[in-house]
Short mmCIF file of N, CA and C and ligand atoms in Angstrom, two decimals:
data_model
loop_
_atom_site.label_atom_id
_atom_site.label_comp_id
_atom_site.label_asym_id
_atom_site.label_seq_id
_atom_site.Cartn_x
_atom_site.Cartn_y
_atom_site.Cartn_z
N MET L 1 0.85 -1.19 0.00
CA MET L 1 0.00 0.00 0.00
C MET L 1 0.89 1.26 0.00
N ALA L 2 0.55 2.21 -0.82
CA ALA L 2 1.37 3.43 -0.90
C ALA L 2 1.23 4.24 0.39
N THR L 3 2.39 4.75 0.87
CA THR L 3 2.32 5.56 2.09
C THR L 3 1.88 6.99 1.72
N LYS L 4 1.10 7.57 2.61
CA LYS L 4 0.55 8.91 2.36
C LYS L 4 1.68 9.94 2.40
N LYS L 5 1.66 10.85 1.41
CA LYS L 5 2.67 11.90 1.37
C LYS L 5 2.45 12.87 2.55
N LYS L 6 3.58 13.22 3.21
CA LYS L 6 3.45 14.12 4.36
C LYS L 6 3.17 15.55 3.92
N ASN L 7 2.32 16.20 4.69
CA ASN L 7 2.07 17.63 4.45
C ASN L 7 3.01 18.45 5.30
N LEU L 8 3.91 19.17 4.66
CA LEU L 8 4.90 19.95 5.40
C LEU L 8 4.61 21.43 5.25
N ALA L 9 4.71 22.13 6.37
CA ALA L 9 4.51 23.59 6.32
C ALA L 9 5.77 24.28 6.82
N VAL L 10 6.04 25.44 6.26
CA VAL L 10 7.15 26.24 6.75
C VAL L 10 6.55 27.53 7.33
N TYR L 11 7.02 27.87 8.53
CA TYR L 11 6.54 29.08 9.20
C TYR L 11 7.72 30.03 9.36
N PRO L 12 7.83 31.02 8.45
CA PRO L 12 8.99 31.91 8.48
C PRO L 12 8.74 33.18 9.30
N GLY L 13 9.81 33.76 9.79
CA GLY L 13 9.69 35.04 10.48
C GLY L 13 11.03 35.49 11.01
N SER L 14 11.06 36.73 11.49
CA SER L 14 12.28 37.24 12.11
C SER L 14 12.37 36.73 13.56
N PHE L 15 11.22 36.60 14.20
CA PHE L 15 11.14 36.09 15.57
C PHE L 15 12.16 36.79 16.48
N ASP L 16 12.01 38.09 16.58
CA ASP L 16 12.99 38.91 17.33
C ASP L 16 12.34 39.60 18.52
N PRO L 17 11.97 38.88 19.57
CA PRO L 17 12.09 37.44 19.78
C PRO L 17 10.73 36.75 19.57
N VAL L 18 10.76 35.41 19.69
CA VAL L 18 9.52 34.63 19.62
C VAL L 18 8.63 35.02 20.80
N THR L 19 7.33 35.18 20.51
CA THR L 19 6.35 35.54 21.55
C THR L 19 5.32 34.42 21.70
N ASN L 20 4.45 34.58 22.68
CA ASN L 20 3.37 33.58 22.85
C ASN L 20 2.42 33.58 21.65
N GLY L 21 2.35 34.69 20.95
CA GLY L 21 1.52 34.74 19.73
C GLY L 21 2.07 33.81 18.66
N HIS L 22 3.40 33.85 18.47
CA HIS L 22 4.03 32.94 17.50
C HIS L 22 3.79 31.48 17.92
N LEU L 23 3.93 31.22 19.22
CA LEU L 23 3.79 29.84 19.71
C LEU L 23 2.35 29.34 19.51
N SER L 24 1.41 30.25 19.66
CA SER L 24 0.01 29.90 19.44
C SER L 24 -0.19 29.45 17.98
N LEU L 25 0.46 30.15 17.08
CA LEU L 25 0.36 29.81 15.65
C LEU L 25 1.03 28.47 15.34
N ILE L 26 2.18 28.24 15.96
CA ILE L 26 2.90 26.98 15.72
C ILE L 26 2.03 25.81 16.18
N GLU L 27 1.43 25.97 17.35
CA GLU L 27 0.59 24.88 17.87
C GLU L 27 -0.59 24.63 16.93
N ARG L 28 -1.21 25.70 16.47
CA ARG L 28 -2.34 25.55 15.55
C ARG L 28 -1.89 24.86 14.25
N ALA L 29 -0.71 25.24 13.78
CA ALA L 29 -0.21 24.65 12.52
C ALA L 29 0.02 23.14 12.68
N THR L 30 0.42 22.71 13.89
CA THR L 30 0.67 21.26 14.07
C THR L 30 -0.64 20.46 14.00
N HIS L 31 -1.77 21.14 14.19
CA HIS L 31 -3.05 20.43 14.07
C HIS L 31 -3.42 20.23 12.59
N LEU L 32 -2.81 21.03 11.74
CA LEU L 32 -3.18 20.99 10.31
C LEU L 32 -2.16 20.26 9.44
N PHE L 33 -0.89 20.26 9.90
CA PHE L 33 0.18 19.71 9.05
C PHE L 33 0.94 18.60 9.79
N ASP L 34 1.52 17.68 9.00
CA ASP L 34 2.27 16.58 9.61
C ASP L 34 3.56 17.09 10.24
N GLU L 35 4.19 18.05 9.57
CA GLU L 35 5.44 18.62 10.10
C GLU L 35 5.45 20.13 9.88
N VAL L 36 5.97 20.83 10.87
CA VAL L 36 6.07 22.30 10.75
C VAL L 36 7.53 22.68 10.95
N THR L 37 8.11 23.31 9.94
CA THR L 37 9.47 23.82 10.08
C THR L 37 9.40 25.32 10.33
N VAL L 38 9.86 25.72 11.50
CA VAL L 38 9.90 27.14 11.83
C VAL L 38 11.21 27.68 11.27
N ALA L 39 11.12 28.64 10.37
CA ALA L 39 12.31 29.14 9.67
C ALA L 39 12.62 30.56 10.14
N VAL L 40 13.70 30.66 10.90
CA VAL L 40 14.12 31.95 11.44
C VAL L 40 14.96 32.67 10.39
N SER L 41 14.48 33.82 9.98
CA SER L 41 15.17 34.55 8.91
C SER L 41 16.38 35.31 9.46
N MET L 42 17.43 35.27 8.67
CA MET L 42 18.63 36.01 9.06
C MET L 42 18.30 37.51 9.14
N SER L 43 17.36 37.92 8.30
CA SER L 43 16.89 39.31 8.26
C SER L 43 18.05 40.30 8.16
N ALA L 44 18.96 39.99 7.23
CA ALA L 44 20.10 40.89 7.01
C ALA L 44 19.56 42.27 6.65
N GLY L 45 20.15 43.29 7.19
CA GLY L 45 19.68 44.64 6.90
C GLY L 45 18.74 45.14 7.98
N LYS L 46 18.11 44.20 8.71
CA LYS L 46 17.25 44.64 9.81
C LYS L 46 18.12 44.72 11.05
N ASN L 47 17.91 45.76 11.82
CA ASN L 47 18.70 45.94 13.04
C ASN L 47 18.00 45.17 14.16
N THR L 48 18.30 43.88 14.27
CA THR L 48 17.55 43.06 15.23
C THR L 48 18.12 43.21 16.64
N PHE L 49 17.26 42.99 17.62
CA PHE L 49 17.65 43.08 19.03
C PHE L 49 18.47 41.85 19.41
N PHE L 50 17.99 40.68 19.01
CA PHE L 50 18.74 39.43 19.19
C PHE L 50 19.37 39.06 17.85
N ASP L 51 20.63 38.58 17.90
CA ASP L 51 21.26 38.24 16.62
C ASP L 51 20.69 36.92 16.07
N PHE L 52 21.12 36.56 14.88
CA PHE L 52 20.55 35.42 14.15
C PHE L 52 20.61 34.14 15.01
N GLU L 53 21.78 33.84 15.53
CA GLU L 53 21.98 32.61 16.32
C GLU L 53 21.13 32.64 17.59
N GLU L 54 21.07 33.79 18.23
CA GLU L 54 20.26 33.91 19.46
C GLU L 54 18.78 33.65 19.14
N ARG L 55 18.30 34.21 18.04
CA ARG L 55 16.89 34.04 17.69
C ARG L 55 16.57 32.57 17.38
N ILE L 56 17.53 31.88 16.74
CA ILE L 56 17.33 30.44 16.46
C ILE L 56 17.28 29.67 17.78
N GLN L 57 18.23 29.93 18.66
CA GLN L 57 18.30 29.19 19.93
C GLN L 57 17.07 29.48 20.80
N LEU L 58 16.62 30.72 20.79
CA LEU L 58 15.43 31.07 21.59
C LEU L 58 14.20 30.32 21.06
N MET L 59 14.09 30.23 19.73
CA MET L 59 12.96 29.50 19.15
C MET L 59 13.08 28.01 19.48
N LYS L 60 14.27 27.45 19.37
CA LYS L 60 14.46 26.03 19.70
C LYS L 60 14.06 25.76 21.15
N GLY L 61 14.51 26.63 22.04
CA GLY L 61 14.19 26.48 23.46
C GLY L 61 12.69 26.58 23.72
N ALA L 62 12.02 27.42 22.93
CA ALA L 62 10.59 27.66 23.16
C ALA L 62 9.71 26.49 22.68
N VAL L 63 10.18 25.74 21.70
CA VAL L 63 9.32 24.67 21.15
C VAL L 63 9.80 23.26 21.54
N GLU L 64 10.75 23.19 22.46
CA GLU L 64 11.29 21.86 22.76
C GLU L 64 10.34 21.03 23.64
N LYS L 65 9.40 21.71 24.30
CA LYS L 65 8.49 20.97 25.19
C LYS L 65 7.12 20.77 24.54
N LYS L 66 6.31 19.88 25.14
CA LYS L 66 4.94 19.71 24.69
C LYS L 66 4.23 21.05 24.78
N PRO L 67 3.24 21.34 23.95
CA PRO L 67 2.59 20.48 22.97
C PRO L 67 3.23 20.54 21.58
N TYR L 68 4.47 21.01 21.47
CA TYR L 68 5.01 21.24 20.12
C TYR L 68 5.53 19.98 19.46
N SER L 69 5.94 19.01 20.28
CA SER L 69 6.28 17.67 19.80
C SER L 69 7.45 17.63 18.82
N ASP L 70 7.76 16.41 18.42
CA ASP L 70 8.87 16.22 17.49
C ASP L 70 8.48 16.51 16.05
N ARG L 71 7.25 16.99 15.84
CA ARG L 71 6.86 17.34 14.47
C ARG L 71 7.17 18.81 14.15
N VAL L 72 7.78 19.49 15.13
CA VAL L 72 8.19 20.88 14.90
C VAL L 72 9.71 20.93 14.92
N ARG L 73 10.29 21.51 13.87
CA ARG L 73 11.73 21.72 13.93
C ARG L 73 12.05 23.17 13.56
N VAL L 74 13.24 23.57 13.93
CA VAL L 74 13.62 24.96 13.76
C VAL L 74 14.88 25.03 12.90
N VAL L 75 14.85 25.88 11.87
CA VAL L 75 16.04 26.10 11.05
C VAL L 75 16.26 27.61 10.90
N GLY L 76 17.48 27.98 10.60
CA GLY L 76 17.76 29.37 10.24
C GLY L 76 17.88 29.41 8.72
N PHE L 77 17.53 30.57 8.12
CA PHE L 77 17.73 30.65 6.68
C PHE L 77 18.09 32.07 6.27
N GLU L 78 18.83 32.14 5.16
CA GLU L 78 19.03 33.44 4.52
C GLU L 78 18.69 33.26 3.05
N GLY L 79 18.41 34.34 2.38
CA GLY L 79 17.99 34.23 0.99
C GLY L 79 16.48 34.17 0.90
N LEU L 80 15.99 33.67 -0.23
CA LEU L 80 14.55 33.69 -0.49
C LEU L 80 13.81 32.60 0.25
N LEU L 81 12.70 32.99 0.84
CA LEU L 81 11.82 32.02 1.50
C LEU L 81 11.30 31.00 0.48
N ALA L 82 11.01 31.46 -0.72
CA ALA L 82 10.49 30.56 -1.76
C ALA L 82 11.48 29.44 -2.05
N ASP L 83 12.77 29.75 -2.04
CA ASP L 83 13.79 28.72 -2.29
C ASP L 83 13.80 27.70 -1.14
N LEU L 84 13.68 28.20 0.08
CA LEU L 84 13.65 27.29 1.23
C LEU L 84 12.41 26.39 1.17
N ALA L 85 11.26 26.99 0.84
CA ALA L 85 10.02 26.21 0.77
C ALA L 85 10.16 25.08 -0.25
N ARG L 86 10.78 25.39 -1.38
CA ARG L 86 10.98 24.38 -2.44
C ARG L 86 11.92 23.29 -1.95
N GLN L 87 13.01 23.72 -1.32
CA GLN L 87 14.02 22.79 -0.81
C GLN L 87 13.42 21.84 0.23
N LEU L 88 12.52 22.37 1.07
CA LEU L 88 11.89 21.55 2.12
C LEU L 88 10.73 20.72 1.59
N LYS L 89 10.34 21.00 0.34
CA LYS L 89 9.14 20.40 -0.26
C LYS L 89 7.88 20.75 0.56
N ALA L 90 7.85 21.98 1.02
CA ALA L 90 6.71 22.44 1.82
C ALA L 90 5.52 22.69 0.92
N THR L 91 4.34 22.29 1.39
CA THR L 91 3.13 22.56 0.61
C THR L 91 2.47 23.85 1.07
N ALA L 92 2.92 24.35 2.22
CA ALA L 92 2.30 25.57 2.75
C ALA L 92 3.32 26.47 3.43
N ILE L 93 3.05 27.77 3.31
CA ILE L 93 3.80 28.79 4.05
C ILE L 93 2.81 29.37 5.06
N ILE L 94 3.14 29.26 6.32
CA ILE L 94 2.23 29.78 7.37
C ILE L 94 2.60 31.22 7.70
N ARG L 95 1.59 32.07 7.76
CA ARG L 95 1.81 33.42 8.26
C ARG L 95 0.65 33.77 9.20
N GLY L 96 0.94 34.61 10.16
CA GLY L 96 -0.09 35.02 11.11
C GLY L 96 -0.76 36.29 10.66
N LEU L 97 -2.05 36.36 10.90
CA LEU L 97 -2.79 37.61 10.65
C LEU L 97 -3.45 38.00 11.96
N ARG L 98 -3.11 39.20 12.43
CA ARG L 98 -3.71 39.64 13.69
C ARG L 98 -4.81 40.66 13.44
N ALA L 99 -4.49 41.64 12.64
CA ALA L 99 -5.45 42.73 12.42
C ALA L 99 -5.43 43.11 10.94
N VAL L 100 -6.36 43.93 10.54
CA VAL L 100 -6.44 44.36 9.15
C VAL L 100 -5.12 45.01 8.72
N SER L 101 -4.47 45.68 9.67
CA SER L 101 -3.21 46.38 9.36
C SER L 101 -2.13 45.42 8.87
N ASP L 102 -2.21 44.16 9.22
CA ASP L 102 -1.22 43.18 8.74
C ASP L 102 -1.44 42.84 7.27
N PHE L 103 -2.68 43.06 6.82
CA PHE L 103 -3.10 42.42 5.58
C PHE L 103 -2.32 42.83 4.33
N GLU L 104 -2.10 44.12 4.17
CA GLU L 104 -1.53 44.61 2.91
C GLU L 104 -0.15 44.00 2.63
N TYR L 105 0.71 44.06 3.64
CA TYR L 105 2.06 43.50 3.51
C TYR L 105 2.00 41.99 3.31
N GLU L 106 1.14 41.34 4.06
CA GLU L 106 1.04 39.88 3.97
C GLU L 106 0.51 39.44 2.60
N PHE L 107 -0.43 40.22 2.07
CA PHE L 107 -1.04 39.93 0.78
C PHE L 107 0.03 40.03 -0.32
N GLN L 108 0.81 41.10 -0.26
CA GLN L 108 1.90 41.31 -1.23
C GLN L 108 2.89 40.15 -1.17
N MET L 109 3.25 39.80 0.06
CA MET L 109 4.26 38.75 0.24
C MET L 109 3.73 37.40 -0.25
N ALA L 110 2.47 37.13 0.07
CA ALA L 110 1.87 35.85 -0.34
C ALA L 110 1.84 35.73 -1.87
N LEU L 111 1.49 36.83 -2.54
CA LEU L 111 1.41 36.76 -4.01
C LEU L 111 2.78 36.63 -4.64
N MET L 112 3.77 37.32 -4.04
CA MET L 112 5.13 37.20 -4.57
C MET L 112 5.66 35.78 -4.34
N ASN L 113 5.40 35.24 -3.16
CA ASN L 113 5.87 33.87 -2.89
C ASN L 113 5.17 32.85 -3.80
N ARG L 114 3.92 33.13 -4.14
CA ARG L 114 3.21 32.22 -5.06
C ARG L 114 3.86 32.25 -6.45
N LYS L 115 4.28 33.46 -6.83
CA LYS L 115 4.94 33.60 -8.13
C LYS L 115 6.29 32.86 -8.12
N LEU L 116 6.99 32.94 -6.98
CA LEU L 116 8.33 32.35 -6.91
C LEU L 116 8.30 30.85 -6.64
N ALA L 117 7.31 30.40 -5.91
CA ALA L 117 7.20 28.96 -5.58
C ALA L 117 5.73 28.57 -5.59
N ARG L 118 5.24 28.24 -6.78
CA ARG L 118 3.81 27.99 -6.97
C ARG L 118 3.30 26.81 -6.13
N GLU L 119 4.22 25.88 -5.83
CA GLU L 119 3.80 24.67 -5.12
C GLU L 119 3.49 24.89 -3.64
N ALA L 120 3.92 26.04 -3.11
CA ALA L 120 3.66 26.30 -1.69
C ALA L 120 2.59 27.38 -1.54
N GLU L 121 1.49 27.02 -0.96
CA GLU L 121 0.36 27.95 -0.80
C GLU L 121 0.49 28.66 0.55
N THR L 122 0.29 29.98 0.56
CA THR L 122 0.34 30.68 1.86
C THR L 122 -0.96 30.45 2.61
N VAL L 123 -0.84 30.07 3.86
CA VAL L 123 -2.01 29.82 4.72
C VAL L 123 -1.92 30.79 5.89
N PHE L 124 -2.96 31.58 6.07
CA PHE L 124 -2.98 32.54 7.18
C PHE L 124 -3.71 31.94 8.37
N LEU L 125 -3.08 32.05 9.52
CA LEU L 125 -3.71 31.58 10.75
C LEU L 125 -3.81 32.75 11.73
N MET L 126 -4.79 32.68 12.58
CA MET L 126 -4.93 33.72 13.61
C MET L 126 -4.51 33.16 14.95
N PRO L 127 -3.79 33.96 15.72
CA PRO L 127 -3.40 33.47 17.05
C PRO L 127 -4.61 33.44 17.97
N ALA L 128 -4.46 32.82 19.13
CA ALA L 128 -5.52 32.88 20.14
C ALA L 128 -5.82 34.35 20.42
N LEU L 129 -7.08 34.63 20.74
CA LEU L 129 -7.54 36.01 20.93
C LEU L 129 -6.66 36.78 21.92
N SER L 130 -6.16 36.09 22.92
CA SER L 130 -5.35 36.77 23.95
C SER L 130 -4.07 37.37 23.38
N TRP L 131 -3.64 36.91 22.19
CA TRP L 131 -2.35 37.37 21.65
C TRP L 131 -2.52 38.27 20.43
N VAL L 132 -3.75 38.64 20.12
CA VAL L 132 -4.01 39.38 18.88
C VAL L 132 -3.26 40.73 18.87
N TYR L 133 -3.08 41.32 20.04
CA TYR L 133 -2.44 42.64 20.12
C TYR L 133 -0.91 42.53 20.20
N LEU L 134 -0.41 41.31 20.24
CA LEU L 134 1.00 41.10 20.58
C LEU L 134 1.90 41.11 19.35
N SER L 135 3.08 41.72 19.49
CA SER L 135 4.10 41.63 18.44
C SER L 135 5.46 41.66 19.13
N SER L 136 6.48 41.20 18.42
CA SER L 136 7.83 41.24 18.98
C SER L 136 8.22 42.68 19.29
N THR L 137 7.82 43.59 18.41
CA THR L 137 8.17 45.00 18.59
C THR L 137 7.60 45.55 19.90
N ILE L 138 6.32 45.24 20.14
CA ILE L 138 5.66 45.72 21.37
C ILE L 138 6.35 45.11 22.60
N VAL L 139 6.65 43.81 22.51
CA VAL L 139 7.28 43.12 23.65
C VAL L 139 8.62 43.79 23.98
N LYS L 140 9.42 44.06 22.94
CA LYS L 140 10.74 44.67 23.17
C LYS L 140 10.57 46.06 23.79
N ASP L 141 9.60 46.81 23.27
CA ASP L 141 9.39 48.16 23.76
C ASP L 141 9.01 48.13 25.24
N VAL L 142 8.10 47.22 25.60
CA VAL L 142 7.68 47.12 27.00
C VAL L 142 8.87 46.71 27.86
N ALA L 143 9.62 45.68 27.41
CA ALA L 143 10.74 45.18 28.21
C ALA L 143 11.82 46.26 28.38
N ILE L 144 12.17 46.94 27.30
CA ILE L 144 13.23 47.95 27.35
C ILE L 144 12.85 49.08 28.31
N ASN L 145 11.54 49.38 28.35
CA ASN L 145 11.10 50.48 29.21
C ASN L 145 10.67 50.04 30.61
N GLY L 146 11.08 48.81 30.96
CA GLY L 146 10.90 48.37 32.34
C GLY L 146 9.57 47.71 32.65
N GLY L 147 8.76 47.43 31.63
CA GLY L 147 7.45 46.79 31.87
C GLY L 147 7.59 45.28 32.01
N GLU L 148 6.51 44.67 32.43
CA GLU L 148 6.48 43.23 32.71
C GLU L 148 6.05 42.45 31.46
N VAL L 149 6.88 41.50 31.02
CA VAL L 149 6.52 40.72 29.82
C VAL L 149 6.38 39.22 30.12
N THR L 150 6.39 38.88 31.40
CA THR L 150 6.36 37.47 31.79
C THR L 150 5.23 36.68 31.10
N ASP L 151 4.06 37.30 31.00
CA ASP L 151 2.91 36.57 30.44
C ASP L 151 2.86 36.61 28.92
N LEU L 152 3.80 37.30 28.30
CA LEU L 152 3.72 37.52 26.85
C LEU L 152 4.69 36.67 26.04
N VAL L 153 5.70 36.15 26.71
CA VAL L 153 6.76 35.41 26.01
C VAL L 153 7.08 34.13 26.78
N PRO L 154 7.67 33.13 26.09
CA PRO L 154 8.08 31.94 26.83
C PRO L 154 9.18 32.29 27.84
N ASN L 155 9.34 31.41 28.81
CA ASN L 155 10.27 31.64 29.91
C ASN L 155 11.70 31.92 29.47
N ASN L 156 12.17 31.15 28.47
CA ASN L 156 13.56 31.33 28.03
C ASN L 156 13.77 32.71 27.40
N VAL L 157 12.72 33.23 26.76
CA VAL L 157 12.84 34.56 26.15
C VAL L 157 12.83 35.64 27.23
N LYS L 158 11.99 35.45 28.23
CA LYS L 158 11.95 36.41 29.36
C LYS L 158 13.35 36.50 29.99
N LYS L 159 13.98 35.32 30.19
CA LYS L 159 15.32 35.30 30.79
C LYS L 159 16.33 36.01 29.88
N ALA L 160 16.23 35.73 28.59
CA ALA L 160 17.18 36.34 27.63
C ALA L 160 17.02 37.85 27.57
N LEU L 161 15.75 38.32 27.65
CA LEU L 161 15.51 39.77 27.65
C LEU L 161 16.11 40.40 28.90
N ASP L 162 15.88 39.76 30.04
CA ASP L 162 16.43 40.27 31.32
C ASP L 162 17.94 40.35 31.24
N LYS L 163 18.53 39.28 30.68
CA LYS L 163 20.00 39.23 30.61
C LYS L 163 20.53 40.35 29.71
N LYS L 164 19.91 40.48 28.54
CA LYS L 164 20.39 41.50 27.60
C LYS L 164 20.20 42.90 28.16
N LEU L 165 19.16 43.06 28.96
CA LEU L 165 18.88 44.39 29.51
C LEU L 165 19.55 44.59 30.87
N GLY L 166 20.39 43.60 31.26
CA GLY L 166 21.15 43.72 32.51
C GLY L 166 20.29 43.71 33.75
N ARG L 167 19.19 42.91 33.69
CA ARG L 167 18.27 42.92 34.84
C ARG L 167 18.25 41.59 35.59
N ASN L 168 19.27 40.76 35.35
CA ASN L 168 19.24 39.45 36.00
C ASN L 168 20.21 39.35 37.17
N LYS L 169 20.66 40.51 37.63
CA LYS L 169 21.62 40.49 38.73
C LYS L 169 20.93 40.00 40.00
N LYS L 170 21.51 38.96 40.62
CA LYS L 170 20.92 38.45 41.86
C LYS L 170 21.26 39.40 43.00
N LYS L 171 20.23 39.64 43.87
CA LYS L 171 20.49 40.50 45.04
C LYS L 171 21.34 39.75 46.05
N LYS L 172 22.33 40.46 46.63
CA LYS L 172 23.19 39.77 47.61
C LYS L 172 22.60 39.90 49.01
O1 PNS X 1 8.59 38.28 11.07
P1 PNS X 1 8.71 39.08 9.81
O2 PNS X 1 9.86 40.07 9.92
O3 PNS X 1 7.42 39.73 9.42
O4 PNS X 1 9.09 38.04 8.66
C1 PNS X 1 9.32 38.47 7.36
C2 PNS X 1 9.98 37.34 6.53
C3 PNS X 1 11.28 36.91 7.19
C4 PNS X 1 9.05 36.16 6.47
C5 PNS X 1 10.23 37.89 5.10
O5 PNS X 1 10.94 39.09 5.19
C6 PNS X 1 10.99 36.90 4.22
O6 PNS X 1 10.40 35.95 3.76
N1 PNS X 1 12.29 37.14 4.04
C7 PNS X 1 13.14 36.29 3.24
C8 PNS X 1 13.50 36.95 1.91
C9 PNS X 1 12.36 36.80 0.91
O7 PNS X 1 11.96 35.73 0.53
N2 PNS X 1 11.80 37.96 0.51
C10 PNS X 1 10.70 38.01 -0.40
C11 PNS X 1 9.39 37.82 0.34
S1 PNS X 1 8.05 38.09 -0.74
#
């Protein structure tokens, strides 16, 4: 009997850093696809808060526990997402849509990716309602200005933010 072809999805982003909103999307994607590859973009030219390797390690740390399972893996990439999707034989590119304001850029990107890699269809998912307002930019802004982000990001990211901002000094 022929074995069923696996449905693979690639979920690309800068993930600077990964938030609970991203994790909500990854979990949802695992319900729809056999395997989800989270692709951390090098984002050359963008002045990122965490460097490429840090963003990859933070994502790996965030998805290593249940419910993400062994069907989620994390890779770093540079160059075109369409090339990566083809190389991975992905049938879908996952992107998150939170608000109407996301739509224009996402629509442009989806159509360009369709032109570059016709075999991978962009699939938009919405995060859980609690994370609709959340973005990496907002999280960084709150953290940098001394606000509490414990409930907005996974534990390893909270620790990394504290460390980078010099706030992990133990009281003597
Ligand atoms: O989290 P972001 O910053 O919104 O993610 C954007 C990302 C990394 C998905 C996008 O910039 C991208 O795909 N970059 C790779 C280069 C590429 O393929 N550019 C053409 C996209 S149409």
